[in-house]
Short mmCIF file of C-alpha atoms and ligand atoms in Angstrom, two decimals:
data_model
loop_
_atom_site.label_atom_id
_atom_site.label_comp_id
_atom_site.label_asym_id
_atom_site.label_seq_id
_atom_site.Cartn_x
_atom_site.Cartn_y
_atom_site.Cartn_z
CA MET A 452 143.03 41.07 -19.62
CA ALA A 453 146.77 40.97 -19.04
CA MET A 454 148.71 43.94 -20.48
CA ILE A 455 152.09 42.98 -19.18
CA GLU A 456 153.18 39.57 -17.92
CA VAL A 457 156.58 39.19 -16.44
CA SER A 458 157.86 35.78 -15.33
CA ASN A 459 161.13 34.88 -13.64
CA LEU A 460 162.91 37.97 -14.90
CA LYS A 461 166.58 38.05 -14.03
CA LYS A 462 169.03 40.86 -14.59
CA SER A 463 172.55 41.35 -13.40
CA PHE A 464 175.16 44.10 -13.87
CA GLY A 465 178.44 42.13 -13.67
CA LYS A 466 178.37 40.26 -10.36
CA LEU A 467 175.45 42.29 -9.05
CA ASP A 468 172.09 40.48 -9.23
CA VAL A 469 169.84 43.48 -9.58
CA LEU A 470 166.55 41.72 -10.42
CA LYS A 471 166.47 38.25 -8.97
CA GLN A 472 163.33 36.46 -10.05
CA LEU A 473 160.59 38.87 -10.78
CA THR A 474 157.05 37.58 -11.57
CA PHE A 475 154.04 39.86 -11.88
CA THR A 476 151.11 40.72 -14.10
CA VAL A 477 149.61 44.13 -14.93
CA ASN A 478 146.01 43.98 -16.13
CA LYS A 479 144.13 46.39 -18.29
CA ASN A 480 143.19 49.62 -16.37
CA ASP A 481 145.49 48.79 -13.49
CA VAL A 482 147.39 51.56 -11.83
CA VAL A 483 150.35 49.84 -10.18
CA ALA A 484 152.58 51.76 -7.84
CA VAL A 485 156.06 50.36 -7.36
CA ILE A 486 157.66 51.35 -4.11
CA GLY A 487 160.98 50.38 -2.42
CA PRO A 488 164.29 51.60 -1.22
CA SER A 489 166.94 53.17 -3.42
CA GLY A 490 168.86 50.53 -5.32
CA SER A 491 166.10 47.89 -4.99
CA GLY A 492 165.85 47.61 -8.84
CA LYS A 493 162.68 49.70 -9.63
CA SER A 494 164.20 51.69 -12.51
CA THR A 495 165.96 48.60 -13.93
CA MET A 496 162.68 46.75 -13.88
CA LEU A 497 160.82 49.57 -15.74
CA ARG A 498 163.69 50.01 -18.20
CA SER A 499 163.62 46.21 -18.90
CA LEU A 500 159.97 46.50 -19.93
CA VAL A 501 160.76 49.02 -22.65
CA HIS A 502 164.00 47.36 -23.71
CA LEU A 503 166.29 50.03 -22.43
CA GLU A 504 167.85 47.19 -20.58
CA GLN A 505 168.28 43.70 -21.85
CA ILE A 506 167.37 40.97 -19.35
CA ASP A 507 169.42 37.79 -18.76
CA ALA A 508 166.67 35.25 -18.16
CA GLY A 509 162.87 35.13 -18.00
CA SER A 510 159.99 36.37 -20.06
CA ILE A 511 158.10 39.60 -20.69
CA SER A 512 155.02 39.69 -22.72
CA VAL A 513 153.21 42.92 -23.69
CA VAL A 514 149.56 42.78 -24.78
CA GLY A 515 149.91 39.08 -25.68
CA GLU A 516 153.27 39.33 -27.52
CA TYR A 517 156.66 38.31 -26.18
CA LEU A 518 159.20 41.09 -25.93
CA VAL A 519 161.47 38.34 -24.66
CA LYS A 520 160.79 34.63 -24.06
CA ASP A 521 162.94 32.54 -21.76
CA GLY A 522 165.73 35.10 -22.17
CA VAL A 523 165.56 35.23 -26.04
CA TYR A 524 164.61 38.34 -27.89
CA PRO A 525 163.09 38.52 -31.35
CA ARG A 526 164.59 40.72 -34.06
CA LEU A 527 164.83 44.53 -33.59
CA PRO A 528 161.78 45.46 -35.74
CA GLU A 529 159.64 43.15 -33.74
CA ILE A 530 161.03 44.46 -30.43
CA LYS A 531 160.35 48.02 -31.58
CA GLN A 532 156.75 47.17 -32.61
CA ILE A 533 156.15 45.62 -29.11
CA THR A 534 157.76 48.44 -27.08
CA SER A 535 155.80 51.04 -29.13
CA LYS A 536 152.74 49.95 -27.10
CA MET A 537 154.30 51.52 -24.03
CA GLY A 538 155.14 55.22 -23.26
CA MET A 539 157.70 56.08 -20.64
CA VAL A 540 157.98 59.23 -18.53
CA PHE A 541 161.29 59.87 -16.77
CA GLN A 542 162.35 61.77 -13.61
CA HIS A 543 164.27 64.29 -15.71
CA PHE A 544 161.69 65.02 -18.50
CA ASN A 545 164.25 64.69 -21.39
CA LEU A 546 162.56 67.22 -23.59
CA PHE A 547 164.36 68.52 -26.68
CA PRO A 548 165.66 71.92 -25.68
CA HIS A 549 165.78 73.29 -29.27
CA LEU A 550 162.11 72.48 -30.00
CA THR A 551 159.06 74.26 -28.71
CA VAL A 552 156.49 72.56 -26.59
CA GLN A 553 154.24 71.71 -29.49
CA GLU A 554 157.23 70.48 -31.67
CA ASN A 555 158.33 68.28 -28.73
CA LEU A 556 154.94 66.64 -28.84
CA GLU A 557 154.88 66.19 -32.56
CA ILE A 558 158.45 65.10 -33.34
CA ALA A 559 158.32 61.38 -32.51
CA PRO A 560 155.00 60.53 -34.23
CA LYS A 561 156.08 62.70 -37.13
CA LEU A 562 159.14 60.45 -37.56
CA VAL A 563 157.58 57.15 -36.69
CA LYS A 564 153.88 57.27 -37.59
CA LYS A 565 152.57 58.18 -40.95
CA ALA A 566 150.13 60.77 -39.61
CA SER A 567 149.69 63.97 -41.51
CA ALA A 568 150.93 67.29 -40.17
CA SER A 569 147.32 68.49 -39.63
CA GLU A 570 146.37 65.32 -37.78
CA LEU A 571 149.38 65.76 -35.49
CA ARG A 572 148.64 69.46 -34.91
CA GLN A 573 145.06 68.55 -33.93
CA ARG A 574 146.16 65.85 -31.48
CA SER A 575 148.97 67.92 -29.97
CA THR A 576 146.58 70.86 -29.55
CA GLU A 577 144.13 68.60 -27.88
CA LEU A 578 146.81 67.20 -25.48
CA LEU A 579 148.10 70.72 -24.63
CA GLY A 580 144.56 71.46 -23.49
CA LYS A 581 144.41 68.34 -21.42
CA ILE A 582 147.63 69.26 -19.52
CA GLY A 583 146.58 72.89 -19.18
CA LEU A 584 149.33 74.32 -21.36
CA THR A 585 147.54 75.58 -24.40
CA ASN A 586 149.07 79.13 -23.99
CA ARG A 587 152.64 77.65 -23.81
CA ALA A 588 152.57 75.83 -27.17
CA LYS A 589 155.32 78.00 -28.64
CA ALA A 590 157.45 78.20 -25.48
CA TYR A 591 160.81 76.43 -25.23
CA PRO A 592 161.42 73.93 -22.40
CA ALA A 593 164.01 76.30 -20.72
CA ASN A 594 161.20 78.79 -20.06
CA LEU A 595 158.93 76.22 -18.35
CA SER A 596 158.70 75.27 -14.70
CA GLY A 597 159.63 71.72 -13.82
CA GLY A 598 156.00 70.80 -13.34
CA GLN A 599 155.14 72.19 -16.73
CA LYS A 600 158.09 70.33 -18.32
CA GLN A 601 156.89 67.04 -16.82
CA ARG A 602 153.34 67.65 -17.97
CA VAL A 603 154.74 68.19 -21.53
CA ALA A 604 156.71 64.91 -21.15
CA ILE A 605 153.43 63.08 -20.29
CA ALA A 606 151.66 64.68 -23.27
CA ARG A 607 154.58 63.74 -25.48
CA ALA A 608 154.24 60.06 -24.41
CA LEU A 609 150.50 60.16 -25.04
CA MET A 610 151.06 61.39 -28.63
CA MET A 611 152.23 57.92 -29.53
CA ASP A 612 148.90 56.45 -28.40
CA PRO A 613 150.47 53.98 -25.93
CA GLU A 614 148.35 51.26 -24.36
CA ILE A 615 150.48 51.44 -21.14
CA LEU A 616 152.27 54.32 -19.56
CA LEU A 617 155.34 53.81 -17.35
CA PHE A 618 156.52 56.50 -14.97
CA ASP A 619 159.88 56.47 -13.20
CA GLU A 620 159.68 58.86 -10.27
CA PRO A 621 157.94 61.56 -12.32
CA THR A 622 157.76 64.06 -9.41
CA SER A 623 161.13 63.39 -7.61
CA ALA A 624 162.94 66.23 -9.42
CA LEU A 625 160.21 68.77 -8.66
CA ASP A 626 159.79 71.31 -5.95
CA PRO A 627 157.04 70.14 -3.63
CA GLU A 628 154.65 72.88 -4.76
CA LEU A 629 154.89 71.53 -8.36
CA THR A 630 154.29 67.91 -7.73
CA GLY A 631 150.48 68.35 -7.36
CA GLU A 632 149.94 69.53 -10.94
CA VAL A 633 151.79 66.55 -12.34
CA LEU A 634 150.05 64.03 -9.98
CA GLN A 635 146.72 65.58 -11.11
CA VAL A 636 147.44 64.89 -14.76
CA MET A 637 148.32 61.26 -13.80
CA LYS A 638 145.18 61.01 -11.74
CA ASP A 639 143.11 62.19 -14.67
CA LEU A 640 144.72 59.54 -16.84
CA ALA A 641 143.93 56.86 -14.20
CA GLU A 642 140.29 57.99 -14.26
CA GLU A 643 140.33 57.59 -18.04
CA GLN A 644 141.31 53.97 -17.48
CA MET A 645 144.89 54.28 -18.72
CA THR A 646 146.91 51.27 -17.66
CA MET A 647 149.91 52.63 -15.67
CA ILE A 648 152.98 51.50 -13.74
CA VAL A 649 154.27 54.22 -11.52
CA VAL A 650 157.62 54.08 -9.58
CA THR A 651 157.07 56.62 -6.97
CA HIS A 652 157.90 57.93 -3.46
CA GLU A 653 154.55 59.63 -3.35
CA MET A 654 152.79 57.34 -0.89
CA GLY A 655 149.71 59.58 -0.97
CA PHE A 656 149.38 59.08 -4.70
CA ALA A 657 149.90 55.36 -4.30
CA LYS A 658 147.27 55.14 -1.61
CA GLU A 659 144.74 57.28 -3.49
CA VAL A 660 145.14 56.36 -7.12
CA ALA A 661 146.82 52.90 -7.38
CA ASN A 662 144.76 49.75 -7.24
CA ARG A 663 147.88 47.71 -6.54
CA VAL A 664 151.16 48.39 -4.79
CA ILE A 665 154.29 46.36 -5.43
CA PHE A 666 156.93 46.61 -2.77
CA MET A 667 160.48 45.78 -3.99
CA ASP A 668 163.57 45.26 -1.99
CA ASP A 669 166.98 44.02 -3.06
CA GLY A 670 165.82 42.94 -6.54
CA GLU A 671 162.83 41.03 -5.37
CA ILE A 672 159.07 41.59 -5.05
CA VAL A 673 158.59 41.24 -1.32
CA GLU A 674 154.83 41.68 -1.40
CA SER A 675 152.08 43.19 -3.52
CA GLY A 676 148.54 43.95 -2.97
CA HIS A 677 145.81 46.60 -2.71
CA PRO A 678 147.10 49.80 -1.11
CA SER A 679 144.73 49.34 1.81
CA GLU A 680 146.40 46.00 2.62
CA ILE A 681 150.05 46.99 2.00
CA PHE A 682 149.89 50.33 3.79
CA THR A 683 147.72 49.30 6.78
CA ASN A 684 148.66 45.63 7.17
CA PRO A 685 152.03 44.76 5.61
CA GLN A 686 152.94 41.13 5.95
CA PHE A 687 156.70 41.35 6.03
CA ASP A 688 159.19 43.13 8.27
CA ARG A 689 161.10 44.53 5.25
CA THR A 690 157.82 46.26 4.14
CA LYS A 691 157.04 47.51 7.64
CA VAL A 692 160.61 48.99 8.01
CA PHE A 693 160.38 50.67 4.66
CA LEU A 694 156.93 52.15 5.27
CA ASN A 695 157.81 53.37 8.76
CA ARG A 696 160.65 55.32 7.14
CA SER A 697 158.50 56.70 4.39
CA PHE A 698 155.63 58.22 6.33
N1 ATP B 1326 174.04 50.49 -15.85
C1 ATP B 1326 174.30 49.97 -14.63
N2 ATP B 1326 175.53 49.44 -14.43
C2 ATP B 1326 175.76 48.88 -13.23
N3 ATP B 1326 174.97 48.84 -12.13
C3 ATP B 1326 173.70 49.47 -12.27
C4 ATP B 1326 173.35 50.01 -13.61
N4 ATP B 1326 172.13 50.52 -13.41
C5 ATP B 1326 171.75 50.21 -12.12
N5 ATP B 1326 172.71 49.63 -11.46
C6 ATP B 1326 172.72 49.10 -10.06
O1 ATP B 1326 171.55 48.29 -9.96
C7 ATP B 1326 170.91 48.48 -8.76
C8 ATP B 1326 169.47 48.87 -8.98
O2 ATP B 1326 169.42 50.12 -9.54
P1 ATP B 1326 168.02 50.79 -9.88
O3 ATP B 1326 168.43 52.13 -10.49
O4 ATP B 1326 167.19 49.90 -10.69
O5 ATP B 1326 167.36 51.00 -8.41
P2 ATP B 1326 166.14 51.90 -8.02
O6 ATP B 1326 165.24 51.05 -7.15
O7 ATP B 1326 165.50 52.52 -9.18
O8 ATP B 1326 166.82 53.01 -7.09
P3 ATP B 1326 166.42 54.63 -6.85
O9 ATP B 1326 165.28 54.56 -5.90
O10 ATP B 1326 167.62 55.24 -6.26
O11 ATP B 1326 166.10 55.16 -8.26
C9 ATP B 1326 171.76 49.50 -7.96
O12 ATP B 1326 172.61 48.80 -7.16
C10 ATP B 1326 172.45 50.21 -9.09
O13 ATP B 1326 173.64 50.73 -8.60
MG1 MG B 1327 165.24 54.51 -9.86
#
């Protein structure tokens, strides 16, 4: 079943064509790793999926509903309803500094969903256990390590019960010794069949966890396929050059 279908997506910033003609599908339970050089349009692509960027042409459908069809968006309430099926995790966590860990988890669903405080507390407590931070529930973000902050950001996204999780370089801001704990949480989610799109420089993660790799360069998808194909037998010179630099 298609969770996300993108066809002929185009996006420019002024004269710069950042996304040229993207077409791809993400199926249920897919873990798609998106790789490519800096400036190739990976973040802009992800941000377009959650309507943090407005595209110029093409279509995006999410679990069977059009977020945008042939460049035309529906009204804002409909856009919000469609993007609420996706959770996004950013490189720089973006936690609320004045709220505790547990409050960070509960704030968005408290405002958006009509769940009771006790339901939210139960769910946030469960998720804190899942990310191994039960004992930091009352801590403030400033007193957490980068890896802990990012695990909180993942749990916060999960509080909204997304059907798809998007990650934009979730470990790039972390010291190398802290990336493992974040990748482990993502790996657990993949094993629980969460559908995920992960923009990453972690080729090991892409190889081990993704079932598909999309290589982007200069606003285009150059090639995509199973990691065993892309990493061992890339078809295009652009992919070969990038991979040679990344290992
Ligand atoms: N708001 C913006 N205004 C103008 N240009 C932008 C904007 N956002 C991105 N760009 C440009 O679009 C291109 C693609 O940027 P994007 O951030 O999507 O690339 P990326 O593949 O995520 O790169 P990186 O690996 O460095 O994160 C770059 O040339 C960038 O400078
Ligand atoms: Mg980026």
